[in-house]
XYZ file of N, CA and C in Angstrom:
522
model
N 30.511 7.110 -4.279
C 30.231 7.114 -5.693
C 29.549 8.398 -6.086
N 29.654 9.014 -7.236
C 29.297 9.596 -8.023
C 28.389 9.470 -9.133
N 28.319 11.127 -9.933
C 27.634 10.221 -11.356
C 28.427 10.275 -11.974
N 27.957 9.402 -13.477
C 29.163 9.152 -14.252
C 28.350 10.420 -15.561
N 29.260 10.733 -16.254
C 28.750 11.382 -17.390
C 29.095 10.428 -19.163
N 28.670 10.887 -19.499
C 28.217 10.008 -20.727
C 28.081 11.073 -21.704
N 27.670 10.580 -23.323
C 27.516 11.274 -24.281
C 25.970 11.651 -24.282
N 25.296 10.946 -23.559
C 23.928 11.048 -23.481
C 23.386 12.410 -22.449
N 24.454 12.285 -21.264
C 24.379 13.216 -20.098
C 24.774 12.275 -18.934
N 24.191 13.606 -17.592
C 24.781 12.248 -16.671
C 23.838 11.097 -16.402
N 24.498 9.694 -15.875
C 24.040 8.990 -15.372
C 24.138 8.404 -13.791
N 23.129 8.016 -13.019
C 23.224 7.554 -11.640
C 23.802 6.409 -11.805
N 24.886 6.139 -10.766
C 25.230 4.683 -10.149
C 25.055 4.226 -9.355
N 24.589 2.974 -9.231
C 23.840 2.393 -7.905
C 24.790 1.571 -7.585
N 24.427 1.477 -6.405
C 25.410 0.136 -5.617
C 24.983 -0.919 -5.874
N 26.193 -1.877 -5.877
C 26.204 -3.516 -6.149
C 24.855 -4.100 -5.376
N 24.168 -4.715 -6.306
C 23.222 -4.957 -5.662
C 23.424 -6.107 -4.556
N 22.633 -6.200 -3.422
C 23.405 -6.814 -2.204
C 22.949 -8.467 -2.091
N 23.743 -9.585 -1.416
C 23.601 -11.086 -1.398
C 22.046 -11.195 -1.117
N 21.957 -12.518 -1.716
C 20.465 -13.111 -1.857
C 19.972 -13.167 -0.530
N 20.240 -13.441 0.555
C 20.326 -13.849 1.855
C 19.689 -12.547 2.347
N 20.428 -11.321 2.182
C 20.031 -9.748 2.517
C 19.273 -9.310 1.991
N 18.737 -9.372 0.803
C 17.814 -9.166 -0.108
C 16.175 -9.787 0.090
N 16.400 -10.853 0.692
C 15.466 -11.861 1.013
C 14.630 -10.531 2.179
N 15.437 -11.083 3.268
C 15.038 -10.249 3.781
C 14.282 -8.589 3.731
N 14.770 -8.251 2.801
C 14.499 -7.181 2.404
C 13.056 -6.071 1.506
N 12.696 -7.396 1.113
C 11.998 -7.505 -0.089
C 10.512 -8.308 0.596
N 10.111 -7.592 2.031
C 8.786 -8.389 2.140
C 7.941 -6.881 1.569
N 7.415 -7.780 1.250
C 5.710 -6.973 0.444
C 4.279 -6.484 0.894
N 4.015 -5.571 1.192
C 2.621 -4.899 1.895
C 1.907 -3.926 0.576
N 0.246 -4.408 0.597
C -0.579 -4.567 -0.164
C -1.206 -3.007 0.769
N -1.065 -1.769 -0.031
C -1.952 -0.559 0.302
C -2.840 0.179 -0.642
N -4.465 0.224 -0.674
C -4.746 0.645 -1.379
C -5.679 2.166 -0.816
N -5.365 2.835 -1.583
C -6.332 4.416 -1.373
C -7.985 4.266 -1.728
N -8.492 4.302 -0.991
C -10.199 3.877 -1.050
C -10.755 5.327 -1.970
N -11.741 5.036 -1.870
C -12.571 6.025 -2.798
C -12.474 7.439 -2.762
N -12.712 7.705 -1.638
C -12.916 8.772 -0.540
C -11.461 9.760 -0.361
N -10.670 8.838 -0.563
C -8.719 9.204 -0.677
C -8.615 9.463 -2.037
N -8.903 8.804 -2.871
C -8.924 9.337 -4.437
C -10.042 10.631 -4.389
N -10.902 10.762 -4.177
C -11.852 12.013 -4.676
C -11.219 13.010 -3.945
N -10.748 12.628 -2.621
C -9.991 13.849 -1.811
C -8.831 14.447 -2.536
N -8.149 13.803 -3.709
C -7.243 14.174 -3.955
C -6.223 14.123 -3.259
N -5.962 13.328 -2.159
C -4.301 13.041 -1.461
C -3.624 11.791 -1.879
N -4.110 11.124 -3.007
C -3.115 10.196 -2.989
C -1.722 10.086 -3.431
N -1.393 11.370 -4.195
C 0.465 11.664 -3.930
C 0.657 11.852 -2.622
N 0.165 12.193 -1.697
C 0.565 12.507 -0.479
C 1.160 11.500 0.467
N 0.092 10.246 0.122
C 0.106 8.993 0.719
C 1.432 8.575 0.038
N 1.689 8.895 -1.212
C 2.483 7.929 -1.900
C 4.233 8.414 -1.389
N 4.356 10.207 -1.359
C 5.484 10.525 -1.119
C 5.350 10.079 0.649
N 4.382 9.960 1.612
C 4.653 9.689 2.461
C 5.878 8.022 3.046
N 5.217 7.335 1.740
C 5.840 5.683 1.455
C 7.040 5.906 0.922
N 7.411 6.882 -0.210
C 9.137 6.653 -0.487
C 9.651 7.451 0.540
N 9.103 8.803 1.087
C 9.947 9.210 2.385
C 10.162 8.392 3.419
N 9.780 7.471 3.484
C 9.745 6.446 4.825
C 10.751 5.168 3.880
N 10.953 5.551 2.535
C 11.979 4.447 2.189
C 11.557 3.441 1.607
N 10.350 3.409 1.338
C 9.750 1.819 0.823
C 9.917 1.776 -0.759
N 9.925 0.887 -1.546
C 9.664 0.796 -2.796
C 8.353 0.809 -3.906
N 8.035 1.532 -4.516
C 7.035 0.986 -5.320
C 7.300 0.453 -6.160
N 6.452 -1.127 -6.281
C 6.714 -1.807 -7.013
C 5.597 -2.885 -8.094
N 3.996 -1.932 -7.595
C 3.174 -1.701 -8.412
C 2.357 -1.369 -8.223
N 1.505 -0.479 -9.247
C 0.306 0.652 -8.985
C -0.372 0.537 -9.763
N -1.934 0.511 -9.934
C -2.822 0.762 -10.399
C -4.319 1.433 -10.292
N -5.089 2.145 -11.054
C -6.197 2.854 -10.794
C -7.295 1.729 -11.315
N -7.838 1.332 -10.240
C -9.257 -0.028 -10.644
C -10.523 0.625 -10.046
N -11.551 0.554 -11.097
C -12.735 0.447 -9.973
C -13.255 -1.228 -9.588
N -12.943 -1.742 -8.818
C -13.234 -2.493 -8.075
C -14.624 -3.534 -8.273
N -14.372 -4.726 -8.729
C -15.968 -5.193 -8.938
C -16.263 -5.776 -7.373
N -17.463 -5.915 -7.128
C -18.469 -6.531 -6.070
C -17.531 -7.423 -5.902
N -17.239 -8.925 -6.590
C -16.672 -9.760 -6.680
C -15.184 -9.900 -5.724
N -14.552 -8.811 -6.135
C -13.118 -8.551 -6.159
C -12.994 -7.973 -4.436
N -13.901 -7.196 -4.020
C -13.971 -6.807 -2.724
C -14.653 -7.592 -2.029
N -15.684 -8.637 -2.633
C -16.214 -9.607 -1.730
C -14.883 -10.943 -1.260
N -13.943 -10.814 -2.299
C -13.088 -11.624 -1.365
C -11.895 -11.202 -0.830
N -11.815 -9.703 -1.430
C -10.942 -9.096 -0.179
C -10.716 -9.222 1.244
N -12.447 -8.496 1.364
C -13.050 -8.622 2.727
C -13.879 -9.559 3.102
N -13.808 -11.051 2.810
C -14.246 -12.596 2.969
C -13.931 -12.289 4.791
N -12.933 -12.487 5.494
C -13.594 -12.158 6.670
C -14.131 -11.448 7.459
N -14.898 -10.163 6.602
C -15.708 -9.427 7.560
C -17.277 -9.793 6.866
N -17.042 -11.220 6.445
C -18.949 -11.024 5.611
C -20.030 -11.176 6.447
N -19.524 -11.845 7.316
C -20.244 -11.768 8.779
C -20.936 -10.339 9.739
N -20.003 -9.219 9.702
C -20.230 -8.616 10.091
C -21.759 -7.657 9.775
N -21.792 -6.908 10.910
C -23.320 -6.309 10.264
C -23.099 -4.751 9.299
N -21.804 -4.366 8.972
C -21.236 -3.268 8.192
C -20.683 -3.500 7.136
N -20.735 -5.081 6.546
C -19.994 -5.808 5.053
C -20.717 -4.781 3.585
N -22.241 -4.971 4.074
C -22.571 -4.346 2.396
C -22.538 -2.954 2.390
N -22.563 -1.920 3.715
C -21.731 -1.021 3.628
C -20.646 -0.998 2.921
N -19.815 -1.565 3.665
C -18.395 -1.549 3.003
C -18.106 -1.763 2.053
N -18.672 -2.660 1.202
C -18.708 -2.908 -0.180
C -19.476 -2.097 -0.898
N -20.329 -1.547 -0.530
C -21.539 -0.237 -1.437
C -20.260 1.073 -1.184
N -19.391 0.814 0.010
C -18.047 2.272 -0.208
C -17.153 2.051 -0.923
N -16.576 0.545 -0.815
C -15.137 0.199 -1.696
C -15.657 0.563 -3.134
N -17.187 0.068 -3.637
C -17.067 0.043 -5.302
C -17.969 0.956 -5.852
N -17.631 2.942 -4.621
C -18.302 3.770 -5.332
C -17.777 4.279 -6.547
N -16.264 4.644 -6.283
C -15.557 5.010 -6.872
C -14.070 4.307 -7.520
N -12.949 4.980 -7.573
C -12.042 4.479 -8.245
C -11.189 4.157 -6.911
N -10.380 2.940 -6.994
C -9.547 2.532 -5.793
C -8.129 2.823 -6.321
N -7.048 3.006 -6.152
C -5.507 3.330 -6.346
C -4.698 1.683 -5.514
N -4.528 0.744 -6.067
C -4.080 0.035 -5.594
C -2.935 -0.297 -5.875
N -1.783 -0.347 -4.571
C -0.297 -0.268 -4.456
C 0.062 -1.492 -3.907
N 1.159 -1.929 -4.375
C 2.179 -2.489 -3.247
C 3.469 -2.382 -3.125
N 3.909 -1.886 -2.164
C 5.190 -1.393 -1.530
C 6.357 -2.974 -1.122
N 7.256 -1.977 -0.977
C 8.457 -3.488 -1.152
C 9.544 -2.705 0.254
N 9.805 -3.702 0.944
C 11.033 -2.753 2.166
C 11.118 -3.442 3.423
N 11.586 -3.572 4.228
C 12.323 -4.254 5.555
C 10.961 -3.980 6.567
N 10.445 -4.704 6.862
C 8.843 -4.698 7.416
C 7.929 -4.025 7.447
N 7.656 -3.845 5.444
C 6.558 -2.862 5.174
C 5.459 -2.756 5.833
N 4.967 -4.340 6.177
C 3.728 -4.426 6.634
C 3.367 -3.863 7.932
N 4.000 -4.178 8.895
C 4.247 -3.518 10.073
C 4.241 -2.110 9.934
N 5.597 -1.754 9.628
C 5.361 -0.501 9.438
C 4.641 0.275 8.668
N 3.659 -0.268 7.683
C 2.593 0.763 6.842
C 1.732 0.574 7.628
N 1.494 -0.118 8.324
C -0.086 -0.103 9.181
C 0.089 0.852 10.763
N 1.390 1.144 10.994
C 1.912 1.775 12.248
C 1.571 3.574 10.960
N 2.382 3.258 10.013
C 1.677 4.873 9.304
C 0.395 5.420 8.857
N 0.137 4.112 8.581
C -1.767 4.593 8.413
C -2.033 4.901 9.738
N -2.086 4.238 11.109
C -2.828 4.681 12.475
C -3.746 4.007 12.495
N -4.866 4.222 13.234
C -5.654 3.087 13.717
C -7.442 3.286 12.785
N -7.624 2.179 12.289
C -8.681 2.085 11.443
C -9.957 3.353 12.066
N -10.177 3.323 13.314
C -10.566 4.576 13.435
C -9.613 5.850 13.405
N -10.463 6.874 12.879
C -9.080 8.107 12.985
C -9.549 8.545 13.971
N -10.132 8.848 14.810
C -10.583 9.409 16.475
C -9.657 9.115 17.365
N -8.717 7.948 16.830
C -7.874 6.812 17.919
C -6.600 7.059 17.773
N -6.686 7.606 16.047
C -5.686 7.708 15.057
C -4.122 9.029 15.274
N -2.860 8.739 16.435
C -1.854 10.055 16.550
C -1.686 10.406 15.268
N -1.528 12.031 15.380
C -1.050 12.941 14.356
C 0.083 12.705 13.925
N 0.196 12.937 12.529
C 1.749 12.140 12.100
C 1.318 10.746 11.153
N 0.204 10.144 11.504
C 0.047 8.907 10.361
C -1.029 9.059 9.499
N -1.309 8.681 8.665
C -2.491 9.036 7.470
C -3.706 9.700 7.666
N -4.184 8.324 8.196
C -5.865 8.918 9.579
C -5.792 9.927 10.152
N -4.501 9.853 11.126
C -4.144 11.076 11.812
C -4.264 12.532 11.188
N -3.710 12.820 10.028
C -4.023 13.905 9.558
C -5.140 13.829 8.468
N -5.536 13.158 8.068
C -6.375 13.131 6.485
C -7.914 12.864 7.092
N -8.258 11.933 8.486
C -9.586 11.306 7.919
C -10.258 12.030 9.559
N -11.907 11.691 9.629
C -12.658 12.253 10.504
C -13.257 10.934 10.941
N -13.803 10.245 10.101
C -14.854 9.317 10.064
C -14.338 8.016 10.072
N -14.627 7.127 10.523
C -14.318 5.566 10.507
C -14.598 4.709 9.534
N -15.713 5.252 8.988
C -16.627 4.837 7.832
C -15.834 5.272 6.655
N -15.368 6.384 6.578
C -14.671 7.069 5.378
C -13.220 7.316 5.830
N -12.161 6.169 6.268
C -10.928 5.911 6.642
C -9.886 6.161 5.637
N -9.764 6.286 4.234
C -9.374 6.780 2.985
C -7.942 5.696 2.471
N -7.833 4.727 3.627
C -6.820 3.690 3.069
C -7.143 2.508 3.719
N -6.686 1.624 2.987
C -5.997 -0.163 3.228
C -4.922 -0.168 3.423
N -4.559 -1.424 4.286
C -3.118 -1.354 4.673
C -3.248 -3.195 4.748
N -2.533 -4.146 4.685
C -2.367 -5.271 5.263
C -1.978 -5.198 6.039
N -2.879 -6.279 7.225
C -2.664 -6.600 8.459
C -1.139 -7.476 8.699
N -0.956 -8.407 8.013
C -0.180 -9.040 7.806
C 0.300 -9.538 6.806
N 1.863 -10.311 7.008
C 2.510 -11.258 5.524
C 1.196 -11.808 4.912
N 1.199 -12.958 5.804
C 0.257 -13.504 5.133
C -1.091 -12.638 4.419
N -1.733 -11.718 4.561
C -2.822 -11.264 4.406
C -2.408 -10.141 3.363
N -0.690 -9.966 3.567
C -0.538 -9.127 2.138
C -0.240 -9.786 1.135
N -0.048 -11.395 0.910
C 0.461 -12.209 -0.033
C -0.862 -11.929 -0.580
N -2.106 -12.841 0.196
C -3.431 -12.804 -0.316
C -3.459 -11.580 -1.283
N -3.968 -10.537 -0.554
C -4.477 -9.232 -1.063
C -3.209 -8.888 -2.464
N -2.080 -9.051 -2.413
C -1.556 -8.846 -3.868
C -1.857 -9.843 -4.738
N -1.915 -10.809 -4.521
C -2.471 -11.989 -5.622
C -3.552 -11.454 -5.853
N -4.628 -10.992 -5.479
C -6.053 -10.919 -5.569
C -6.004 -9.115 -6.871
N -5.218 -8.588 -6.298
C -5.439 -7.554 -6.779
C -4.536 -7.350 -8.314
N -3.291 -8.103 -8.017
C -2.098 -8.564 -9.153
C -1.923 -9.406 -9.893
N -1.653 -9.183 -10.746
C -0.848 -10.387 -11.868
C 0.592 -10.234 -11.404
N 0.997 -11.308 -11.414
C 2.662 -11.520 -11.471
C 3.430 -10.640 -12.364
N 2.813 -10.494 -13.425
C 3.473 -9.255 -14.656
C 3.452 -8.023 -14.095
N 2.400 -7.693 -13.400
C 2.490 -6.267 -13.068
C 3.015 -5.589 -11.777
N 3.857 -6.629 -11.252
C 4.663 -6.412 -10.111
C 6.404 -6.163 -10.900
N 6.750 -5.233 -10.380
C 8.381 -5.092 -11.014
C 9.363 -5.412 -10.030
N 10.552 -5.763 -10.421
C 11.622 -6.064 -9.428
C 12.580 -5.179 -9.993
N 13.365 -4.378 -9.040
C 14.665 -3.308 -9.273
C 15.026 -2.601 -8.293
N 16.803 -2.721 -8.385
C 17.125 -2.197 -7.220
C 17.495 -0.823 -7.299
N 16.578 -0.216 -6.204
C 16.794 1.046 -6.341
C 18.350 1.979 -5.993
N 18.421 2.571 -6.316
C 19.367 3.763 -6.547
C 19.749 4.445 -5.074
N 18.636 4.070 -4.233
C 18.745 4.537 -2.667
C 19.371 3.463 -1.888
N 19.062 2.216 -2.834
C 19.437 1.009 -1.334
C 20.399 1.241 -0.567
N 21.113 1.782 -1.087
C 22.736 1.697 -0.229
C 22.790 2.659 0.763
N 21.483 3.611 0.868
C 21.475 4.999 1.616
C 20.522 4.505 2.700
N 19.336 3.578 2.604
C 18.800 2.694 3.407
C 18.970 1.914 4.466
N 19.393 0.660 3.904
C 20.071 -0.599 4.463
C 21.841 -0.278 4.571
C-alpha cells in the first residue's frame, strides 16, 4: 500500500485492522511514569522516542504533580519499608509525566528497557543504564506486572483519558 492523494493532500493508509482474537492479544497495557528527577533532567522525549522505537503505542499521557494520597497508594506495598517517606517526599517534589503504553508484552518488555531499579546493576542500552547514577534518583516507573499495571492505570486514569487506535505501523510490527 501506498498513500492515497486527495484534494486535501496526501493521506496514510493503514491496514485492515486485525481479528479480535489478535488484537486481544496485542493490546496488553504497561503503566510508565517519568519521576521528578527525569522531568527536571529534561529526558523525557528521550524516554518516550525510546517506547515508539521499540514499537509500543501511546495511548495516554499526562503532566501531574502527584498528591501524598495518590503515591501513598501507588506504593501501598512498600509502606513498610524504612525508605517509604523518602520516596514519597521524591515522588511529590516535582512534576511526574505519567504514561501508558499499549503492545505485545509491554510490561515485560518496558521493565527489561528501564534496567534494574538500581542503575549501578543497570546494562548500557536501557534507561538507568544510560540516564541515572543513583538508586534514590532512578528517573522512571515501570510496572512490575499485568496485574500491577491494571492497578497503577486505574489509579492514575480515567477511562476517558485512555485512547484506542490502530496505528498506521501495525502491519510493519505484528
Amino acid at each position: 500500500m501506498g498513500s492515497v492523494s486527495s484534494a486535501a493532500g496526501p493521506t496514510a493508509v493503514c491496514a485492515e485492522a486485525p481479528s479480535a482474537p489478535v488484537m486481544a492479544a496485542l493490546k496488553e497495557r504497561t503503566f510508565i511514569a517519568v519521576k521528578p528527577d527525569g522531568v527536571q533532567r529534561g529526558i523525557i522525549g528521550e524516554i518516550i522516542k525510546r517506547f515508539e522505537q521499540k514499537g509500543f503505542k501511546l495511548v495516554g499521557m499526562k503532566m501531574v504533580q502527584a498528591s501524598e494520597d495518590l503515591l501513598m497508594q501507588h506504593y501501598i506495598d512498600l509502606k513498610e519499608r524504612p525508605f517509604f517517606p523518602t520516596l514519597i517526599n521524591y515522588m511529590s517534589s516535582g512534576p511526574v509525566v505519567a504514561m501508558v503504553w499499549e503492545g505485545k508484552g509491554a510490561v515485560k518488555t518496558g521493565r527489561v528497557m528501564l534496567g534494574e531499579t538500581d542503575p549501578a546493576k543497570s546494562s548500557p542500552g536501557t534507561i538507568r543504564g544510560d540516564y541515572c547514577i543513583d538508586v534514590g534518583k532512578n528517573i522512571i516507573h515501570g510496572s512490575d506486572s499485568v496485574e500491577s499495571a491494571n492497578k497503577e492505570i486505574s489509579l492514575w486514569f480515567k477511562d476517558e483519558e485512555l485512547v484506542t487506535y490502530t496505528s498506521c505501523a501495525f502491519s510493519w510490527l505484528y
